[in-house]
Short mmCIF file of C-alpha atoms in Angstrom, two decimals:
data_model
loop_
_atom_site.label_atom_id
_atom_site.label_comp_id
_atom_site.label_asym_id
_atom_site.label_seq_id
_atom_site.Cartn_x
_atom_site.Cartn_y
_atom_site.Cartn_z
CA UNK A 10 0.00 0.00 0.00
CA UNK A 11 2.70 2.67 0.69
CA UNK A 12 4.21 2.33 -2.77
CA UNK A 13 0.09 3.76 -3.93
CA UNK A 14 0.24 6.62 -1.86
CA UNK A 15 3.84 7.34 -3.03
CA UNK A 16 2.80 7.52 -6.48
CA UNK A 17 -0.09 9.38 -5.17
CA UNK A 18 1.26 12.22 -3.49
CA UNK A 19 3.79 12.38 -6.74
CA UNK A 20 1.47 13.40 -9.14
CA UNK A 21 -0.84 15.17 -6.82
CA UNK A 22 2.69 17.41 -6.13
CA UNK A 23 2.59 17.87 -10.44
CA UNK A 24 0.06 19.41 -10.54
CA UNK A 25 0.27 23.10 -12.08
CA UNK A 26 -0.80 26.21 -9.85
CA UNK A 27 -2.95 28.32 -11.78
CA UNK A 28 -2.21 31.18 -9.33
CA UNK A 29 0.16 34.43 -9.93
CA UNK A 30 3.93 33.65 -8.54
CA UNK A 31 4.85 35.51 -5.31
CA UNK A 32 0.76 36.42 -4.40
CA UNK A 33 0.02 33.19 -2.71
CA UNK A 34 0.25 32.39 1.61
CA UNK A 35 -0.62 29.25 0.66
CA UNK A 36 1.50 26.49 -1.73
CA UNK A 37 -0.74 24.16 -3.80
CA UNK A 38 0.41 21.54 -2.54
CA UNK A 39 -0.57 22.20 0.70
CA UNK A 40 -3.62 22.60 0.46
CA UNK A 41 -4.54 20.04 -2.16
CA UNK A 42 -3.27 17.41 0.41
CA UNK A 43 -5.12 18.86 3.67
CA UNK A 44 -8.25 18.95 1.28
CA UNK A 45 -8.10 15.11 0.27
CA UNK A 46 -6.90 14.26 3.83
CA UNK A 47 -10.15 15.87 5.40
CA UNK A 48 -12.34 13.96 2.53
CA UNK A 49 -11.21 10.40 3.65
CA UNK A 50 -12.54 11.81 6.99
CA UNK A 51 -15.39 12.36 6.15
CA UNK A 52 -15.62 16.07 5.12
CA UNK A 53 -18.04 17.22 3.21
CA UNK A 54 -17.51 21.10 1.94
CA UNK A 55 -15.08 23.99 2.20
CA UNK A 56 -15.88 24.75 6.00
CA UNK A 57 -15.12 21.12 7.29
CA UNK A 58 -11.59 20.91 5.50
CA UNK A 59 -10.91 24.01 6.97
CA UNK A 60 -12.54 23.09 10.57
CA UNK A 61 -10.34 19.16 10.09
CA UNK A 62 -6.92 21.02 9.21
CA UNK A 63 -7.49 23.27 12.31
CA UNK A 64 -8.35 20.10 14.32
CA UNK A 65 -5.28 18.66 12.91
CA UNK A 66 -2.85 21.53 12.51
CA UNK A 67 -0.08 20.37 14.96
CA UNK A 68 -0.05 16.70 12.91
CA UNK A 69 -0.03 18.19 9.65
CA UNK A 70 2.92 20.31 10.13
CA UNK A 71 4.87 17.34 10.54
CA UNK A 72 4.11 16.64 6.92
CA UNK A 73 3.60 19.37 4.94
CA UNK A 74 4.97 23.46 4.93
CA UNK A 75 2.06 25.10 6.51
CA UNK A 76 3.91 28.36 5.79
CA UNK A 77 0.79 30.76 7.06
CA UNK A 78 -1.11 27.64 9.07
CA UNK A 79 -4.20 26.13 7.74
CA UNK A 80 -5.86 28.06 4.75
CA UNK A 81 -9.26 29.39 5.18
CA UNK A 82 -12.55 27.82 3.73
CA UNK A 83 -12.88 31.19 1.36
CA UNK A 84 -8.89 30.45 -0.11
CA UNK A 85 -9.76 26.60 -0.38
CA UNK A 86 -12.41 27.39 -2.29
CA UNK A 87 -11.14 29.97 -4.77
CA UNK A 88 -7.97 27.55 -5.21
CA UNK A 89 -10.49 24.41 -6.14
CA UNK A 90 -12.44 26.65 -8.47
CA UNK A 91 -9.30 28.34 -10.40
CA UNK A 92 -7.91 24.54 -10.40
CA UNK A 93 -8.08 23.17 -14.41
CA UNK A 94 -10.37 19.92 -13.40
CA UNK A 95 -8.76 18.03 -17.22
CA UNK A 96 -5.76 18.37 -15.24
CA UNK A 97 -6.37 16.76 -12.31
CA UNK A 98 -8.62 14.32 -14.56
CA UNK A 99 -5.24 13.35 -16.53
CA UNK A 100 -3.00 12.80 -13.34
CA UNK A 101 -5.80 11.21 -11.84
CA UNK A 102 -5.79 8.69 -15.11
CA UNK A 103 -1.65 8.48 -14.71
CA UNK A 104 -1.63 7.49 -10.99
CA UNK A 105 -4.15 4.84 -11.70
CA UNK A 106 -2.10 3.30 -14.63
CA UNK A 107 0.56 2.58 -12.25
CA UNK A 108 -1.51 1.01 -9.65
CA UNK A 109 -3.73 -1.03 -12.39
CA UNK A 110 -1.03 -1.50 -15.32
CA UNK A 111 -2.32 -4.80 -15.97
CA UNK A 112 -6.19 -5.19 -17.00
CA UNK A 113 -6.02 -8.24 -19.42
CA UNK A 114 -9.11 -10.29 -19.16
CA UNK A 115 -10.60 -7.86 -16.69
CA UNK A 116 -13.87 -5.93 -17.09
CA UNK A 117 -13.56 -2.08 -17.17
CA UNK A 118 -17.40 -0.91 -17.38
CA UNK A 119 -18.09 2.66 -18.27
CA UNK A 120 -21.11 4.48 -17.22
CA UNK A 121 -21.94 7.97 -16.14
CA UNK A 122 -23.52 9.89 -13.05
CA UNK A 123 -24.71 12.83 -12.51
CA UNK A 124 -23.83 14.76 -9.22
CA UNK A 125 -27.34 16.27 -8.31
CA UNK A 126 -27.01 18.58 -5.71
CA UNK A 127 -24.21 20.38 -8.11
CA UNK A 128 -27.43 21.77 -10.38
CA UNK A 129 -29.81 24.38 -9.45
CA UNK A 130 -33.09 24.64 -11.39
CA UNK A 131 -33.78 28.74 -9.90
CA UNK A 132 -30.47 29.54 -11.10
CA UNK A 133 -30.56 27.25 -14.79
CA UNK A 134 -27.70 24.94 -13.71
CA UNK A 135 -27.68 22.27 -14.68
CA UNK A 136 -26.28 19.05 -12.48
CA UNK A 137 -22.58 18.28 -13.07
CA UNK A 138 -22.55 14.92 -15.28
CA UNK A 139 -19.82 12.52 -14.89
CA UNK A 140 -18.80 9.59 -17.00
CA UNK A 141 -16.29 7.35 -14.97
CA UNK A 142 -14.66 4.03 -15.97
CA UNK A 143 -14.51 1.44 -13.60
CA UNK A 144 -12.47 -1.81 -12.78
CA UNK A 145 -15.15 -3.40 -11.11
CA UNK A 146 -13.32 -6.73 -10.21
CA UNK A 147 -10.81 -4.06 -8.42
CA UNK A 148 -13.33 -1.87 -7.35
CA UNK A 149 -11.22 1.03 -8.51
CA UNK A 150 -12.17 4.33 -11.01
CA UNK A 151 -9.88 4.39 -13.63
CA UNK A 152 -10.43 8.09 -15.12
CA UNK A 153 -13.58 10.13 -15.47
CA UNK A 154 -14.44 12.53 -17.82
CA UNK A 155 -17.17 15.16 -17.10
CA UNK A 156 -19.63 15.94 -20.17
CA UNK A 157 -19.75 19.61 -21.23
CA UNK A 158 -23.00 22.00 -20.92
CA UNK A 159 -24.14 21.55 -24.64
CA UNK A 160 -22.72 17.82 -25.11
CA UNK A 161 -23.63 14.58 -24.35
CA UNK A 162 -22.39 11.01 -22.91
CA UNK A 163 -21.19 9.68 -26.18
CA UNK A 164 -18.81 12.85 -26.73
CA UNK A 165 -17.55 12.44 -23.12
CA UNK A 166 -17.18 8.49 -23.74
CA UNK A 167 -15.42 9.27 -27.18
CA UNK A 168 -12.71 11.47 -24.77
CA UNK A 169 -12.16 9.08 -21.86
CA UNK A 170 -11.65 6.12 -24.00
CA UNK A 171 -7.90 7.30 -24.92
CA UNK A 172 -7.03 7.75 -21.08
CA UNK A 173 -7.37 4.29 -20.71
CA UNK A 174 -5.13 0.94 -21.09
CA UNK A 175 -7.07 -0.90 -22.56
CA UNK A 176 -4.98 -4.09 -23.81
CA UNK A 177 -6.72 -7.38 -23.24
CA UNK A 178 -9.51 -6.11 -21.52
CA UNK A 179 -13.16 -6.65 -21.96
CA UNK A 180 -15.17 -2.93 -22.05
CA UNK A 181 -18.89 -2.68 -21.16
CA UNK A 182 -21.27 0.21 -21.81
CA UNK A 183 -25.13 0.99 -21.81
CA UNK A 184 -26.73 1.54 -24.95
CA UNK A 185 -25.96 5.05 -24.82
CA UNK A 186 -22.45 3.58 -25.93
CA UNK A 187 -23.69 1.74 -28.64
CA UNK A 188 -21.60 3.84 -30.96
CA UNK A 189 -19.48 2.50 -34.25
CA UNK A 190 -16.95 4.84 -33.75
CA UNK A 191 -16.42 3.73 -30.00
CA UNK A 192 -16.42 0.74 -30.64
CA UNK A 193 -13.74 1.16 -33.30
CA UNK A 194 -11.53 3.10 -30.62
CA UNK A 195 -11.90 0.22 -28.52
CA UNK A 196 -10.62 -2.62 -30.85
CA UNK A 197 -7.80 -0.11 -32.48
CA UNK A 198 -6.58 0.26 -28.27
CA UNK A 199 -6.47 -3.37 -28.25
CA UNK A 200 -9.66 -4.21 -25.84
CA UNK A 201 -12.84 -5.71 -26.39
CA UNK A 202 -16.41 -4.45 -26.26
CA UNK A 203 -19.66 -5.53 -25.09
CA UNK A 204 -22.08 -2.83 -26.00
CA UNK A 205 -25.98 -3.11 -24.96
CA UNK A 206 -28.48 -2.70 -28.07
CA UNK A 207 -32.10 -0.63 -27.74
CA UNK A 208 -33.97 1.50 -29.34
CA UNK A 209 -30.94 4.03 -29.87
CA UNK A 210 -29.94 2.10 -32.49
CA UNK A 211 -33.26 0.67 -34.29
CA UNK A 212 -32.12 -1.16 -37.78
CA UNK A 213 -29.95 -3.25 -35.11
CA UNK A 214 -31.58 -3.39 -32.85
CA UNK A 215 -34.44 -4.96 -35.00
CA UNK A 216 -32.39 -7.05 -36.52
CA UNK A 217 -30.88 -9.03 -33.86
CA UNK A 218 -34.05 -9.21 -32.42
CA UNK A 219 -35.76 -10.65 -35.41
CA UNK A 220 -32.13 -12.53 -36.25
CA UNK A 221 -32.96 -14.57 -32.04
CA UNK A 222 -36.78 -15.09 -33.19
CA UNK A 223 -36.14 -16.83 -36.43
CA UNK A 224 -33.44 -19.11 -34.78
CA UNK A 225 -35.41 -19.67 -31.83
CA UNK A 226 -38.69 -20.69 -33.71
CA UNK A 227 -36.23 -23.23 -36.12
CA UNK A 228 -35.08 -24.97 -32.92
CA UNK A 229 -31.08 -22.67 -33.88
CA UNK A 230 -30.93 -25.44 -36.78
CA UNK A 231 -27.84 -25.16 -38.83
CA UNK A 232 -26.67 -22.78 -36.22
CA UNK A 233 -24.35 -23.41 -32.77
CA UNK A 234 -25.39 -21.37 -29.97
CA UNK A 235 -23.02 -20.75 -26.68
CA UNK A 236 -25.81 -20.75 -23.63
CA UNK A 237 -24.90 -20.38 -20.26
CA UNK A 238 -27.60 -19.84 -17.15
CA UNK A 239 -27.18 -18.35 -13.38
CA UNK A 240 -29.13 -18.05 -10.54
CA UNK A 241 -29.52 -16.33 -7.54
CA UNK A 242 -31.19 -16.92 -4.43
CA UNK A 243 -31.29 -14.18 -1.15
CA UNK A 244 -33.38 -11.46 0.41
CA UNK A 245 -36.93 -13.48 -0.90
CA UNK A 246 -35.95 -12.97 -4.70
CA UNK A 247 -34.66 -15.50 -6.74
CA UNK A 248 -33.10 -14.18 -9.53
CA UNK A 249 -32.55 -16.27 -13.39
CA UNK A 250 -30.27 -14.78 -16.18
CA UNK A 251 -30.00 -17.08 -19.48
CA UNK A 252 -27.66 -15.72 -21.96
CA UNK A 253 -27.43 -17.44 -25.33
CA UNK A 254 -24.84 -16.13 -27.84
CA UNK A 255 -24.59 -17.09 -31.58
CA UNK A 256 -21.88 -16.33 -34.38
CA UNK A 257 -22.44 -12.62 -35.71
CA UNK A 258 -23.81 -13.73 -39.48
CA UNK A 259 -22.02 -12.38 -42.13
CA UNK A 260 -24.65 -11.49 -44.57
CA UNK A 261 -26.72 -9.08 -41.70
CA UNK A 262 -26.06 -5.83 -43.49
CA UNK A 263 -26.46 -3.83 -39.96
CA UNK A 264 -23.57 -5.19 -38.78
CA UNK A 265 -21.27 -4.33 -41.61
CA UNK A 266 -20.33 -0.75 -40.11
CA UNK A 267 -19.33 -2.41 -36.39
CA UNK A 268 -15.54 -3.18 -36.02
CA UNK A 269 -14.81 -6.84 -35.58
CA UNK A 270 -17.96 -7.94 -34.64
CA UNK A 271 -17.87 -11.91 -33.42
CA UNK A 272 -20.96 -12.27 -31.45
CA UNK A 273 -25.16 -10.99 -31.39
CA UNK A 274 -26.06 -11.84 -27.59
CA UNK A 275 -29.64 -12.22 -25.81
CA UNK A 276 -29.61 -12.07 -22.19
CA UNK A 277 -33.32 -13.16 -20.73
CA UNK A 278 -33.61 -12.00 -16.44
CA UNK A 279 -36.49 -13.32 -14.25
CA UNK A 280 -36.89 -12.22 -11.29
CA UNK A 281 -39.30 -13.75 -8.59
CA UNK A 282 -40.50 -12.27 -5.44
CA UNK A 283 -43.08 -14.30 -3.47
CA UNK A 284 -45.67 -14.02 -6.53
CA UNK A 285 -44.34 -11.34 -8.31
CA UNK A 286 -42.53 -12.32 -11.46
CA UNK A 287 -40.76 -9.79 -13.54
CA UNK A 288 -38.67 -10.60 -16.96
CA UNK A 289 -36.07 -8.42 -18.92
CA UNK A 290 -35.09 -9.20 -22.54
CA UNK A 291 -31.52 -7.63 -23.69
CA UNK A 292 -29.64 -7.70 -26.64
CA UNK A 293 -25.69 -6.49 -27.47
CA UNK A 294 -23.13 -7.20 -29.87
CA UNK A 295 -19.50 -7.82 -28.82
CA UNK A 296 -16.20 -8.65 -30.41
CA UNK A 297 -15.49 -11.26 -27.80
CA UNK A 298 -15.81 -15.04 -28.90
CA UNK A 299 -19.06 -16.78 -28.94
CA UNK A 300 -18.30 -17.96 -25.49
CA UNK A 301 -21.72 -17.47 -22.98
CA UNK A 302 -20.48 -17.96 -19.86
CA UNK A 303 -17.84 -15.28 -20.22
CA UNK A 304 -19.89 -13.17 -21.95
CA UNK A 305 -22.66 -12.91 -19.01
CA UNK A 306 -19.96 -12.91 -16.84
CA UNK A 307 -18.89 -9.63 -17.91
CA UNK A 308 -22.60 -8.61 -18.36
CA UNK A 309 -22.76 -8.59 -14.72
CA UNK A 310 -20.19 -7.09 -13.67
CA UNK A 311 -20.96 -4.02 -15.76
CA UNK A 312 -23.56 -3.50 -13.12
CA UNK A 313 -20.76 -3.55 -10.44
CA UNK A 314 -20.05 0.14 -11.57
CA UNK A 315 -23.20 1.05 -10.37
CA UNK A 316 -23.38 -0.84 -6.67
CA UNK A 317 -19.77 -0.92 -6.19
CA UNK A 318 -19.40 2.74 -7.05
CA UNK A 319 -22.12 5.18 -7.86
CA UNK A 320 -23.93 4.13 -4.82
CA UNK A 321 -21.05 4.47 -2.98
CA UNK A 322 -20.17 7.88 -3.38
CA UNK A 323 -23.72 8.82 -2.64
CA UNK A 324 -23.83 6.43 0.43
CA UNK A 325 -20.76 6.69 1.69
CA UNK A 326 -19.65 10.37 0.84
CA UNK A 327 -23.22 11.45 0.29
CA UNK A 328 -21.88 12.93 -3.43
CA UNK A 329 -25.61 13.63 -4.27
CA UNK A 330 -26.33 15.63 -1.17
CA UNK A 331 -22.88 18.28 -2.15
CA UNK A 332 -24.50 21.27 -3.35
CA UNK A 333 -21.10 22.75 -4.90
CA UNK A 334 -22.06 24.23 -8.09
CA UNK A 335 -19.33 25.73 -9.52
CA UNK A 336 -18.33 23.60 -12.04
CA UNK A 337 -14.62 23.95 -11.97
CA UNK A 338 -14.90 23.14 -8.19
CA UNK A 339 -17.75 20.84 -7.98
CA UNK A 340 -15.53 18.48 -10.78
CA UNK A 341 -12.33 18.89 -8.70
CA UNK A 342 -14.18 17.89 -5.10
CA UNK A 343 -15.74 15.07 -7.02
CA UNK A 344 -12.24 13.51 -8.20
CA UNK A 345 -11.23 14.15 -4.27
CA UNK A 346 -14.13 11.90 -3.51
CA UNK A 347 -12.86 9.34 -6.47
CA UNK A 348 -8.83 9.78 -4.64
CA UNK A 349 -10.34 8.93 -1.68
CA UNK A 350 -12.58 5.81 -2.63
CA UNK A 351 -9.50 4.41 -4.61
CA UNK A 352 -7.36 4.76 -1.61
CA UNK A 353 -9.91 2.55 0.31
CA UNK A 354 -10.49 -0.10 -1.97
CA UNK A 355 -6.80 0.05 -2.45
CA UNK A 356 -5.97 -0.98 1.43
CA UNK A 357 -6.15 -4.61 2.07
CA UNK A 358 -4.88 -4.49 5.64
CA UNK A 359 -8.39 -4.06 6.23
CA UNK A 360 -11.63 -5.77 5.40
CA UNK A 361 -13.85 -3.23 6.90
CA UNK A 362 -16.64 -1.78 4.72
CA UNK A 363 -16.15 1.54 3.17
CA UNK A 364 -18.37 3.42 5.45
CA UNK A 365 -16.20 1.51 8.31
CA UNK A 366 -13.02 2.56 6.84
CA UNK A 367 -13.57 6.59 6.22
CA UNK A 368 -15.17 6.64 9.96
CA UNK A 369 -11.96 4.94 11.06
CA UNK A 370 -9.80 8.08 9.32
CA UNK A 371 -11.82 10.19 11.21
CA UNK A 372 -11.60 8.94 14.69
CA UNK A 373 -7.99 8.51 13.82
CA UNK A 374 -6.02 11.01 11.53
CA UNK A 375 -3.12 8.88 11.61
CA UNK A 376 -4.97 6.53 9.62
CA UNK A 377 -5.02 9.09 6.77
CA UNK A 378 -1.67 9.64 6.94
CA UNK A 379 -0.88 6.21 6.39
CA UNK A 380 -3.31 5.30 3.78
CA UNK A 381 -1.41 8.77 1.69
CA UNK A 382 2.12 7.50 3.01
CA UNK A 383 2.76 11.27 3.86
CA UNK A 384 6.81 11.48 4.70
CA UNK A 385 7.91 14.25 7.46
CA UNK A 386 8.89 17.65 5.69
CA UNK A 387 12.39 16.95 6.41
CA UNK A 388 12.21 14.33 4.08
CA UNK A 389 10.49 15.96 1.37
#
């Protein structure tokens, strides 16, 4: 763990100050490290970084300059707002590349969020909207990329894709990323995709689904599907996903613009609940082999970026609840959050929950301080 917070606190030191030489009392640095420090601990805003860093002053100075003390909410807040958030975004991306160099095999799903209390309908704000990769089976964001006022999620996935290693590893999105042109820059980066088909995307759409019924109703004769079948059993639900996968055909004309195509996949879900019975019918195409189980496999744990992350930043750090709306500042707090949750998952010492391990760096700050691997200033 120490070698993380190393790297860490390396490119977190990188990062440029946007400020005019010589009219600062407080170095970047500084403050950008008290700031994450007080998020592991549960702060929440400008006042309780400032209000933690008081708390903690005579600790702090052991590890960082403190040249005029503990900055004020007003200077923390000007800093994070004058603070270029692609910047941060890119040595974000470059930390995590060293901790997770090797994704072969793995599943990186990409989704996005929106931070709600960053919007304000009286003032025409909108929400700040996020589109994060995830490693699910690590449980760590990769890079994020926030979408702009007049753009969408497909821009925002078109720019994150090229922050990411994507060699040998399998990449899930939502329809919304049902894109040629993604899924070209996924294949040309040396991953797969599995991308979910709807109504976006009608002629395909269609045609799978018509391309399934045909097969189905001629018993798949002349055809060899892959199927593979889970099932899930807890809190009174009982939960069946069948995924059958056949050989993309090479005559359907709607597949002719998708790079490498291999695979059309249906994906049935029942769910039962006493005498409730719901079912879901997906489709997607991927370039993976016509291989079921690991196609499902991966179908799942797409869903991990939702459970394992989304919720908790608005469970754990209550993300939905911040109601910082500048948009410079909102997107830099958020990646503090995303620091902070990857610094977590990242410490295996402990098997507490997430919520267990931020409350224990706030009953003790020396927790913090080894999870960042902070070195006394006479070292530095």
């Amino acid at each position: 763990m120490a070698s993380e917070g190393k790297r860490l606190l390396d490119f977190v030191i990188g990062i440029h100050d946007p400020r005019i030489v010589g009219r600062t009392d407080h170095d970047l640095v500084d403050i950008l490290v008290l700031a994450l420090c007080a998020v592991m601990a549960g702060a929440e805003g400008w006042d309780d970084i400032e209000d933690w860093g008081i708390e903690n002053e005579a600790m702090l100075r052991r590890y960082l300059r403190l040249r005029n003390g503990i900055a004020g909410h007003d200077t923390i807040r000007r800093v994070f707002e004058v603070l270029e958030p692609k910047e941060v975004e890119m040595r974000f991306a470059d930390w995590v590349s060293h901790i997770c160099p090797a994704l072969e095999g793995r599943v990186i799903a990409i989704d996005g969020k929106s931070v709600r209390g960053s919007g304000s309908v009286a003032r025409g704000v909108k929400a700040l909207h996020l589109v994060s990769a995830y490693a699910t089976e690590v449980g760590v964001m990769l890079a994020q990329q926030r979408c702009e006022e007049k753009s969408n999620e497909i821009t925002a996935i078109k720019a994150l894709l090229p922050c990411l290693a994507l060699k040998g590893a399998i990449v899930t999105i939502d329809a919304m990323g049902c894109q040629t042109a993604i899924a070209q820059t996924i294949v040309t980066q040396g991953g797969d995709y599995l991308l979910s088909v709807k109504d976006n995307q009608p002629k395909l759409h269609e045609a799978i689904q018509e391309y399934f019924a045909i097969a189905e109703a001629e018993g798949f004769r002349h055809l060899q599907p892959d199927v593979s079948q889970t099932m899930d059993k807890g809190h009174g639900r009982l939960e069946t996903r069948r995924c059958t996968v056949v050989a993309a055909p090479a005559y359907l004309e709607e597949l002719a613009r998708w790079k490498d195509v291999r695979a059309l996949v249906k994906i049935e879900a029942r769910r039962e609940m006493g005498t409730k019975v719901e079912t879901e019918t997906r489709y997607a195409i991927t370039s993976l082999a016509p291989n079921a189980g690991e196609i499902l496999r991966a179908a799942r744990l797409h869903w991990g970026i939702e459970n394992g992350f989304h919720r908790c930043l608005d469970v754990a750090f209550r993300e939905d609840a911040s109601a910082i709306r500048l948009r410079n500042a909102a997107a830099n707090f958020a990646l503090l959050r995303r620091f902070a949750l990857n610094l977590f998952r990242l410490d295996k010492r402990s098997k507490k929950s997430l919520p267990k391990k931020r409350k224990a760096a706030a009953w003790n700050s020396r927790h913090v301080v080894d999870l960042l691997n902070l070195r006394p200033v006479q070292e530095i």
